[in-house]
PDB file of C-alpha atoms and ligand atoms in Angstrom:
ATOM      1  CA  MET A 153    -134.734 -89.977 231.348  1.00  0.00           C
ATOM      2  CA  ASP A 154    -131.639 -89.800 233.497  1.00  0.00           C
ATOM      3  CA  PHE A 155    -128.662 -90.049 231.336  1.00  0.00           C
ATOM      4  CA  LYS A 156    -126.410 -90.598 234.484  1.00  0.00           C
ATOM      5  CA  LYS A 157    -127.866 -94.170 234.602  1.00  0.00           C
ATOM      6  CA  ILE A 158    -127.084 -95.033 230.982  1.00  0.00           C
ATOM      7  CA  LYS A 159    -124.189 -97.337 230.643  1.00  0.00           C
ATOM      8  CA  CYS A 160    -124.478 -98.213 226.929  1.00  0.00           C
ATOM      9  CA  PHE A 161    -126.037 -96.803 223.781  1.00  0.00           C
ATOM     10  CA  VAL A 162    -127.333 -99.167 220.937  1.00  0.00           C
ATOM     11  CA  LEU A 163    -127.331 -97.103 217.823  1.00  0.00           C
ATOM     12  CA  ASP A 164    -129.353 -97.577 214.586  1.00  0.00           C
ATOM     13  CA  MET A 165    -127.224 -96.769 211.543  1.00  0.00           C
ATOM     14  CA  ASP A 166    -128.934 -95.068 208.538  1.00  0.00           C
ATOM     15  CA  GLY A 167    -130.701 -91.779 209.590  1.00  0.00           C
ATOM     16  CA  THR A 168    -128.981 -92.026 213.088  1.00  0.00           C
ATOM     17  CA  ILE A 169    -125.221 -91.995 212.439  1.00  0.00           C
ATOM     18  CA  TYR A 170    -125.143 -91.423 208.725  1.00  0.00           C
ATOM     19  CA  LEU A 171    -127.272 -90.930 205.725  1.00  0.00           C
ATOM     20  CA  GLY A 172    -126.223 -93.273 202.915  1.00  0.00           C
ATOM     21  CA  ASN A 173    -122.446 -93.095 202.792  1.00  0.00           C
ATOM     22  CA  GLU A 174    -122.292 -89.628 204.434  1.00  0.00           C
ATOM     23  CA  LEU A 175    -121.349 -89.773 208.147  1.00  0.00           C
ATOM     24  CA  PHE A 176    -123.060 -86.898 210.082  1.00  0.00           C
ATOM     25  CA  ASP A 177    -120.464 -84.448 211.414  1.00  0.00           C
ATOM     26  CA  PHE A 178    -121.687 -84.944 215.026  1.00  0.00           C
ATOM     27  CA  THR A 179    -121.300 -88.804 215.008  1.00  0.00           C
ATOM     28  CA  LEU A 180    -117.511 -89.003 215.798  1.00  0.00           C
ATOM     29  CA  PRO A 181    -117.675 -86.473 218.734  1.00  0.00           C
ATOM     30  CA  PHE A 182    -120.641 -88.323 220.076  1.00  0.00           C
ATOM     31  CA  LEU A 183    -118.825 -91.716 220.038  1.00  0.00           C
ATOM     32  CA  GLN A 184    -115.842 -90.181 221.568  1.00  0.00           C
ATOM     33  CA  LYS A 185    -117.921 -88.594 224.473  1.00  0.00           C
ATOM     34  CA  VAL A 186    -119.558 -91.964 225.023  1.00  0.00           C
ATOM     35  CA  THR A 187    -116.056 -93.597 225.358  1.00  0.00           C
ATOM     36  CA  ASP A 188    -114.663 -90.692 227.393  1.00  0.00           C
ATOM     37  CA  THR A 189    -117.406 -90.961 229.955  1.00  0.00           C
ATOM     38  CA  GLY A 190    -116.740 -94.692 230.549  1.00  0.00           C
ATOM     39  CA  ARG A 191    -119.795 -95.857 228.497  1.00  0.00           C
ATOM     40  CA  LYS A 192    -119.955 -98.245 225.621  1.00  0.00           C
ATOM     41  CA  TYR A 193    -121.741 -98.052 222.307  1.00  0.00           C
ATOM     42  CA  TYR A 194    -123.060-100.800 219.870  1.00  0.00           C
ATOM     43  CA  PHE A 195    -124.571-100.722 216.449  1.00  0.00           C
ATOM     44  CA  PHE A 196    -127.703-102.687 215.451  1.00  0.00           C
ATOM     45  CA  THR A 197    -128.781-103.013 211.924  1.00  0.00           C
ATOM     46  CA  ASN A 198    -131.875-104.851 210.630  1.00  0.00           C
ATOM     47  CA  ASN A 199    -130.506-105.287 207.227  1.00  0.00           C
ATOM     48  CA  SER A 200    -130.101-109.035 206.550  1.00  0.00           C
ATOM     49  CA  SER A 201    -128.801-108.844 203.126  1.00  0.00           C
ATOM     50  CA  LYS A 202    -125.152-108.163 204.223  1.00  0.00           C
ATOM     51  CA  SER A 203    -122.790-109.867 206.635  1.00  0.00           C
ATOM     52  CA  GLN A 204    -121.632-108.456 209.953  1.00  0.00           C
ATOM     53  CA  ALA A 205    -118.053-108.086 208.433  1.00  0.00           C
ATOM     54  CA  ALA A 206    -119.455-105.761 205.522  1.00  0.00           C
ATOM     55  CA  TYR A 207    -120.808-103.489 208.305  1.00  0.00           C
ATOM     56  CA  ILE A 208    -117.609-103.482 210.156  1.00  0.00           C
ATOM     57  CA  GLU A 209    -115.697-102.700 206.996  1.00  0.00           C
ATOM     58  CA  LYS A 210    -118.238 -99.811 206.274  1.00  0.00           C
ATOM     59  CA  LEU A 211    -117.771 -98.296 209.677  1.00  0.00           C
ATOM     60  CA  ALA A 212    -113.961 -98.506 209.297  1.00  0.00           C
ATOM     61  CA  ARG A 213    -114.091 -96.749 206.103  1.00  0.00           C
ATOM     62  CA  LEU A 214    -116.124 -93.878 207.888  1.00  0.00           C
ATOM     63  CA  GLY A 215    -113.398 -93.763 210.627  1.00  0.00           C
ATOM     64  CA  ILE A 216    -115.202 -95.830 213.280  1.00  0.00           C
ATOM     65  CA  ASN A 217    -113.186 -98.889 214.389  1.00  0.00           C
ATOM     66  CA  ILE A 218    -115.114-101.399 216.542  1.00  0.00           C
ATOM     67  CA  GLU A 219    -114.862-104.914 217.878  1.00  0.00           C
ATOM     68  CA  PRO A 220    -117.216-107.574 216.197  1.00  0.00           C
ATOM     69  CA  GLU A 221    -119.294-107.808 219.300  1.00  0.00           C
ATOM     70  CA  GLN A 222    -120.233-104.065 218.943  1.00  0.00           C
ATOM     71  CA  MET A 223    -121.742-104.707 215.433  1.00  0.00           C
ATOM     72  CA  MET A 224    -125.161-106.501 216.055  1.00  0.00           C
ATOM     73  CA  ILE A 225    -127.254-107.625 213.052  1.00  0.00           C
ATOM     74  CA  SER A 226    -130.724-109.116 212.765  1.00  0.00           C
ATOM     75  CA  SER A 227    -129.401-112.295 211.154  1.00  0.00           C
ATOM     76  CA  HIS A 228    -127.469-113.156 214.395  1.00  0.00           C
ATOM     77  CA  VAL A 229    -130.527-112.791 216.462  1.00  0.00           C
ATOM     78  CA  MET A 230    -132.178-115.425 214.123  1.00  0.00           C
ATOM     79  CA  ILE A 231    -129.022-117.703 214.322  1.00  0.00           C
ATOM     80  CA  LYS A 232    -128.963-117.471 218.146  1.00  0.00           C
ATOM     81  CA  PHE A 233    -132.578-118.280 218.412  1.00  0.00           C
ATOM     82  CA  LEU A 234    -132.185-121.370 216.200  1.00  0.00           C
ATOM     83  CA  GLN A 235    -129.149-122.573 218.027  1.00  0.00           C
ATOM     84  CA  GLU A 236    -131.166-122.357 221.274  1.00  0.00           C
ATOM     85  CA  ASN A 237    -134.469-123.546 220.280  1.00  0.00           C
ATOM     86  CA  HIS A 238    -134.092-125.646 217.136  1.00  0.00           C
ATOM     87  CA  PRO A 239    -130.603-127.324 217.321  1.00  0.00           C
ATOM     88  CA  GLY A 240    -129.908-129.546 214.440  1.00  0.00           C
ATOM     89  CA  LYS A 241    -132.963-128.815 212.480  1.00  0.00           C
ATOM     90  CA  LYS A 242    -132.627-128.537 208.670  1.00  0.00           C
ATOM     91  CA  LEU A 243    -132.864-125.044 207.305  1.00  0.00           C
ATOM     92  CA  LEU A 244    -133.813-123.509 203.929  1.00  0.00           C
ATOM     93  CA  VAL A 245    -132.654-120.014 203.930  1.00  0.00           C
ATOM     94  CA  MET A 246    -133.915-117.552 201.235  1.00  0.00           C
ATOM     95  CA  GLY A 247    -131.338-114.843 201.256  1.00  0.00           C
ATOM     96  CA  THR A 248    -128.257-113.410 199.655  1.00  0.00           C
ATOM     97  CA  ASP A 249    -124.832-115.186 199.329  1.00  0.00           C
ATOM     98  CA  SER A 250    -123.708-113.071 202.255  1.00  0.00           C
ATOM     99  CA  LEU A 251    -126.555-114.228 204.469  1.00  0.00           C
ATOM    100  CA  LEU A 252    -125.940-117.909 203.531  1.00  0.00           C
ATOM    101  CA  ALA A 253    -122.187-117.494 204.260  1.00  0.00           C
ATOM    102  CA  GLU A 254    -123.118-116.027 207.765  1.00  0.00           C
ATOM    103  CA  PHE A 255    -125.202-119.133 208.464  1.00  0.00           C
ATOM    104  CA  ARG A 256    -122.341-121.337 207.389  1.00  0.00           C
ATOM    105  CA  ARG A 257    -119.897-119.414 209.543  1.00  0.00           C
ATOM    106  CA  PHE A 258    -122.006-120.525 212.608  1.00  0.00           C
ATOM    107  CA  ASP A 259    -122.166-124.166 211.164  1.00  0.00           C
ATOM    108  CA  MET A 260    -125.995-123.945 210.820  1.00  0.00           C
ATOM    109  CA  PRO A 261    -127.402-126.959 209.088  1.00  0.00           C
ATOM    110  CA  LEU A 262    -128.509-125.657 205.689  1.00  0.00           C
ATOM    111  CA  ILE A 263    -130.143-128.310 203.482  1.00  0.00           C
ATOM    112  CA  SER A 264    -128.296-129.676 200.319  1.00  0.00           C
ATOM    113  CA  GLU A 265    -130.066-130.351 197.107  1.00  0.00           C
ATOM    114  CA  GLY A 266    -133.039-132.786 197.373  1.00  0.00           C
ATOM    115  CA  GLU A 267    -133.246-132.472 201.260  1.00  0.00           C
ATOM    116  CA  THR A 268    -136.531-131.323 202.877  1.00  0.00           C
ATOM    117  CA  PRO A 269    -136.150-128.430 205.443  1.00  0.00           C
ATOM    118  CA  ASP A 270    -137.752-128.443 208.881  1.00  0.00           C
ATOM    119  CA  ILE A 271    -137.513-124.644 208.992  1.00  0.00           C
ATOM    120  CA  VAL A 272    -137.842-122.101 206.209  1.00  0.00           C
ATOM    121  CA  ILE A 273    -136.194-118.696 206.918  1.00  0.00           C
ATOM    122  CA  ILE A 274    -136.523-115.703 204.706  1.00  0.00           C
ATOM    123  CA  GLY A 275    -134.065-112.642 204.661  1.00  0.00           C
ATOM    124  CA  PHE A 276    -133.727-109.528 202.836  1.00  0.00           C
ATOM    125  CA  ASP A 277    -132.866-111.239 199.450  1.00  0.00           C
ATOM    126  CA  THR A 278    -131.468-108.705 197.017  1.00  0.00           C
ATOM    127  CA  GLN A 279    -130.538-111.748 194.800  1.00  0.00           C
ATOM    128  CA  LEU A 280    -134.111-113.281 194.805  1.00  0.00           C
ATOM    129  CA  THR A 281    -135.021-115.363 191.775  1.00  0.00           C
ATOM    130  CA  TYR A 282    -138.331-116.779 190.773  1.00  0.00           C
ATOM    131  CA  GLU A 283    -136.871-120.252 191.315  1.00  0.00           C
ATOM    132  CA  LYS A 284    -135.868-119.412 194.950  1.00  0.00           C
ATOM    133  CA  LEU A 285    -139.453-117.890 195.503  1.00  0.00           C
ATOM    134  CA  CYS A 286    -141.169-120.967 194.223  1.00  0.00           C
ATOM    135  CA  LYS A 287    -138.924-123.351 196.421  1.00  0.00           C
ATOM    136  CA  THR A 288    -139.613-121.269 199.469  1.00  0.00           C
ATOM    137  CA  CYS A 289    -143.409-121.041 198.943  1.00  0.00           C
ATOM    138  CA  ASP A 290    -143.464-124.848 198.297  1.00  0.00           C
ATOM    139  CA  TYR A 291    -141.985-125.544 201.745  1.00  0.00           C
ATOM    140  CA  VAL A 292    -143.917-122.923 203.533  1.00  0.00           C
ATOM    141  CA  ARG A 293    -147.243-124.180 201.975  1.00  0.00           C
ATOM    142  CA  HIS A 294    -146.389-127.717 203.044  1.00  0.00           C
ATOM    143  CA  GLY A 295    -146.049-126.662 206.649  1.00  0.00           C
ATOM    144  CA  ALA A 296    -142.447-126.020 207.546  1.00  0.00           C
ATOM    145  CA  ILE A 297    -141.805-123.816 210.554  1.00  0.00           C
ATOM    146  CA  TYR A 298    -141.526-120.367 208.939  1.00  0.00           C
ATOM    147  CA  TYR A 299    -139.388-117.493 210.296  1.00  0.00           C
ATOM    148  CA  GLY A 300    -138.502-114.118 208.827  1.00  0.00           C
ATOM    149  CA  ILE A 301    -135.414-112.236 209.797  1.00  0.00           C
ATOM    150  CA  ASN A 302    -136.293-108.486 209.437  1.00  0.00           C
ATOM    151  CA  PRO A 303    -139.844-107.160 209.002  1.00  0.00           C
ATOM    152  CA  ASP A 304    -139.001-103.914 207.187  1.00  0.00           C
ATOM    153  CA  TRP A 305    -141.092-103.178 204.250  1.00  0.00           C
ATOM    154  CA  ASN A 306    -138.631-100.972 202.445  1.00  0.00           C
ATOM    155  CA  CYS A 307    -134.904-100.328 202.490  1.00  0.00           C
ATOM    156  CA  PRO A 308    -133.725 -96.687 202.042  1.00  0.00           C
ATOM    157  CA  VAL A 309    -131.252 -96.263 199.005  1.00  0.00           C
ATOM    158  CA  GLU A 310    -129.486 -93.306 197.646  1.00  0.00           C
ATOM    159  CA  GLY A 311    -131.444 -90.318 196.428  1.00  0.00           C
ATOM    160  CA  GLY A 312    -134.273 -90.741 198.817  1.00  0.00           C
ATOM    161  CA  GLU A 313    -135.570 -93.792 197.019  1.00  0.00           C
ATOM    162  CA  PHE A 314    -136.617 -97.220 198.442  1.00  0.00           C
ATOM    163  CA  ILE A 315    -136.231-100.854 197.452  1.00  0.00           C
ATOM    164  CA  PRO A 316    -138.641-103.675 198.722  1.00  0.00           C
ATOM    165  CA  ASP A 317    -137.262-105.308 201.848  1.00  0.00           C
ATOM    166  CA  CYS A 318    -137.900-108.669 203.706  1.00  0.00           C
ATOM    167  CA  GLY A 319    -141.388-107.640 204.990  1.00  0.00           C
ATOM    168  CA  SER A 320    -142.545-107.004 201.402  1.00  0.00           C
ATOM    169  CA  MET A 321    -141.073-110.303 200.265  1.00  0.00           C
ATOM    170  CA  ALA A 322    -143.041-111.946 203.147  1.00  0.00           C
ATOM    171  CA  LYS A 323    -146.290-110.264 201.908  1.00  0.00           C
ATOM    172  CA  LEU A 324    -145.639-111.852 198.439  1.00  0.00           C
ATOM    173  CA  ILE A 325    -145.203-115.278 199.972  1.00  0.00           C
ATOM    174  CA  GLU A 326    -148.313-114.746 202.037  1.00  0.00           C
ATOM    175  CA  ALA A 327    -150.373-114.038 199.022  1.00  0.00           C
ATOM    176  CA  SER A 328    -149.315-117.441 197.593  1.00  0.00           C
ATOM    177  CA  THR A 329    -149.346-119.589 200.648  1.00  0.00           C
ATOM    178  CA  GLY A 330    -151.646-117.849 203.286  1.00  0.00           C
ATOM    179  CA  ARG A 331    -148.771-117.949 205.782  1.00  0.00           C
ATOM    180  CA  PHE A 332    -146.927-114.946 207.276  1.00  0.00           C
ATOM    181  CA  PRO A 333    -143.686-115.494 209.283  1.00  0.00           C
ATOM    182  CA  GLU A 334    -142.691-114.661 212.819  1.00  0.00           C
ATOM    183  CA  PHE A 335    -139.906-111.952 212.646  1.00  0.00           C
ATOM    184  CA  PHE A 336    -136.818-111.597 214.507  1.00  0.00           C
ATOM    185  CA  GLY A 337    -135.153-108.141 213.905  1.00  0.00           C
ATOM    186  CA  LYS A 338    -136.253-104.963 215.421  1.00  0.00           C
ATOM    187  CA  PRO A 339    -138.849-104.521 216.902  1.00  0.00           C
ATOM    188  CA  SER A 340    -139.267-108.086 217.964  1.00  0.00           C
ATOM    189  CA  ARG A 341    -138.792-109.123 221.658  1.00  0.00           C
ATOM    190  CA  HIS A 342    -136.052-111.478 220.345  1.00  0.00           C
ATOM    191  CA  THR A 343    -133.950-108.579 219.374  1.00  0.00           C
ATOM    192  CA  LEU A 344    -134.469-106.786 222.760  1.00  0.00           C
ATOM    193  CA  ASP A 345    -133.537-109.990 224.592  1.00  0.00           C
ATOM    194  CA  TYR A 346    -130.418-110.266 222.222  1.00  0.00           C
ATOM    195  CA  ILE A 347    -129.301-106.641 223.002  1.00  0.00           C
ATOM    196  CA  ILE A 348    -129.802-107.048 226.826  1.00  0.00           C
ATOM    197  CA  LYS A 349    -127.783-110.281 226.631  1.00  0.00           C
ATOM    198  CA  THR A 350    -124.970-108.858 224.352  1.00  0.00           C
ATOM    199  CA  THR A 351    -124.472-105.688 226.307  1.00  0.00           C
ATOM    200  CA  GLY A 352    -124.540-107.442 229.707  1.00  0.00           C
ATOM    201  CA  VAL A 353    -125.962-104.523 231.525  1.00  0.00           C
ATOM    202  CA  LYS A 354    -129.522-103.971 233.178  1.00  0.00           C
ATOM    203  CA  PRO A 355    -132.274-103.001 230.781  1.00  0.00           C
ATOM    204  CA  GLU A 356    -132.581 -99.535 232.516  1.00  0.00           C
ATOM    205  CA  GLU A 357    -128.845 -98.908 231.757  1.00  0.00           C
ATOM    206  CA  ILE A 358    -129.479 -99.234 227.888  1.00  0.00           C
ATOM    207  CA  ALA A 359    -130.565 -96.466 225.570  1.00  0.00           C
ATOM    208  CA  ILE A 360    -131.530 -97.548 222.104  1.00  0.00           C
ATOM    209  CA  VAL A 361    -131.158 -94.675 219.608  1.00  0.00           C
ATOM    210  CA  GLY A 362    -132.765 -94.446 216.206  1.00  0.00           C
ATOM    211  CA  ASP A 363    -134.865 -92.606 213.681  1.00  0.00           C
ATOM    212  CA  ARG A 364    -137.776 -94.927 213.099  1.00  0.00           C
ATOM    213  CA  LEU A 365    -140.668 -95.297 215.465  1.00  0.00           C
ATOM    214  CA  TYR A 366    -141.918 -98.698 214.362  1.00  0.00           C
ATOM    215  CA  THR A 367    -138.576-100.404 214.526  1.00  0.00           C
ATOM    216  CA  ASP A 368    -135.895 -98.632 216.571  1.00  0.00           C
ATOM    217  CA  ILE A 369    -138.292 -97.238 219.232  1.00  0.00           C
ATOM    218  CA  ALA A 370    -140.904 -99.984 219.153  1.00  0.00           C
ATOM    219  CA  VAL A 371    -138.257-102.508 220.206  1.00  0.00           C
ATOM    220  CA  ALA A 372    -137.856-101.007 223.545  1.00  0.00           C
ATOM    221  CA  ALA A 373    -141.743-100.565 224.167  1.00  0.00           C
ATOM    222  CA  ASN A 374    -143.140-102.213 227.352  1.00  0.00           C
ATOM    223  CA  SER A 375    -139.540-102.731 228.752  1.00  0.00           C
ATOM    224  CA  ASP A 376    -137.239-100.901 231.053  1.00  0.00           C
ATOM    225  CA  VAL A 377    -134.936-100.124 228.141  1.00  0.00           C
ATOM    226  CA  ASN A 378    -134.773 -96.502 227.241  1.00  0.00           C
ATOM    227  CA  SER A 379    -135.475 -95.292 223.721  1.00  0.00           C
ATOM    228  CA  ILE A 380    -134.318 -92.065 222.079  1.00  0.00           C
ATOM    229  CA  LEU A 381    -135.839 -90.961 218.779  1.00  0.00           C
ATOM    230  CA  VAL A 382    -133.532 -88.715 216.832  1.00  0.00           C
ATOM    231  CA  LEU A 383    -135.113 -86.499 214.079  1.00  0.00           C
ATOM    232  CA  SER A 384    -132.001 -86.837 211.719  1.00  0.00           C
ATOM    233  CA  GLY A 385    -133.731 -89.470 209.591  1.00  0.00           C
ATOM    234  CA  GLU A 386    -137.126 -90.754 208.774  1.00  0.00           C
ATOM    235  CA  SER A 387    -139.550 -89.901 211.673  1.00  0.00           C
ATOM    236  CA  THR A 388    -140.955 -86.495 212.386  1.00  0.00           C
ATOM    237  CA  LEU A 389    -142.442 -84.888 215.513  1.00  0.00           C
ATOM    238  CA  GLU A 390    -145.726 -85.178 213.697  1.00  0.00           C
ATOM    239  CA  ASP A 391    -145.245 -88.959 213.463  1.00  0.00           C
ATOM    240  CA  VAL A 392    -144.625 -89.180 217.194  1.00  0.00           C
ATOM    241  CA  GLU A 393    -147.804 -87.385 217.916  1.00  0.00           C
ATOM    242  CA  LYS A 394    -149.761 -89.950 215.626  1.00  0.00           C
ATOM    243  CA  SER A 395    -147.849 -93.003 216.789  1.00  0.00           C
ATOM    244  CA  PRO A 396    -148.993 -95.539 219.400  1.00  0.00           C
ATOM    245  CA  VAL A 397    -145.370 -96.179 220.162  1.00  0.00           C
ATOM    246  CA  LYS A 398    -143.655 -93.381 222.051  1.00  0.00           C
ATOM    247  CA  PRO A 399    -139.973 -92.922 222.788  1.00  0.00           C
ATOM    248  CA  THR A 400    -138.654 -92.227 226.168  1.00  0.00           C
ATOM    249  CA  ILE A 401    -137.302 -88.922 224.789  1.00  0.00           C
ATOM    250  CA  VAL A 402    -137.229 -87.274 221.448  1.00  0.00           C
ATOM    251  CA  LEU A 403    -134.054 -85.205 220.438  1.00  0.00           C
ATOM    252  CA  PRO A 404    -132.934 -83.531 217.134  1.00  0.00           C
ATOM    253  CA  SER A 405    -129.782 -85.750 216.706  1.00  0.00           C
ATOM    254  CA  LEU A 406    -126.870 -87.423 218.435  1.00  0.00           C
ATOM    255  CA  ALA A 407    -125.414 -84.054 218.924  1.00  0.00           C
ATOM    256  CA  SER A 408    -128.012 -83.326 221.680  1.00  0.00           C
ATOM    257  CA  ILE A 409    -127.088 -86.384 223.495  1.00  0.00           C
ATOM    258  CA  THR A 410    -123.435 -85.335 223.454  1.00  0.00           C
ATOM    259  CA  GLU A 411    -124.292 -82.338 225.347  1.00  0.00           C
ATOM    260  CA  LEU A 412    -126.257 -84.274 227.939  1.00  0.00           C
ATOM    261  CA  LEU A 413    -123.469 -86.828 228.837  1.00  0.00           C
TER     262      LEU A 413
HETATM  263 MG1  LIG B 689    -132.486 -95.767 210.578  1.00  0.00          MG
END
């Protein structure tokens, strides 16, 4: 790929710019080089359990100060889609308090007690209760439009362990209702469209950088957007060989991109 053409980078977070709470030592020099060469950078997280503000704060703690528009999050892809395609429809959101607050911040019509939703949305609900699960299954079973925010099966946590993410919760609901939702985070086309719109540049001028083939790299598949797989996180070269989804280029880490700019 031709780095001269790239005007902006859309970066995954865990495994790409940091691991857990440890920023990679090459991340700040990379971001500096991006800025110094007149380019822009954005972050995109699929994690729908936290608010955009929580991520902006986390980045600030790590020494990265950004404008809100530079922090893209899967829940905003969902909200934007609902605003454009289902204005005014009543929503039941199975999610954390932070996710519900994010929906309220955009004046999304969440149902109140006793109301029936037109649309059921599930997020990565780390505060999931059996009661919430039953209510969600009820409306899904009775035919509400049904969407999921991020399709990840697991979310990595400290110590190399994993916790079940939104995709796994969708599987549980599928076992009960027979329905599986359409998803909106990476690697959906909705996310790619959202990235192209937000960055405001041509698809071929965007490079999406991430450590996971089936989300970060797959989102750019069959489009003119470039994808860079970094080997600082989950995927290995062996995974690339076996994968039907191929990145535009594979590099050890962001440090290699810094040298190419
Ligand atoms: Mg990652």
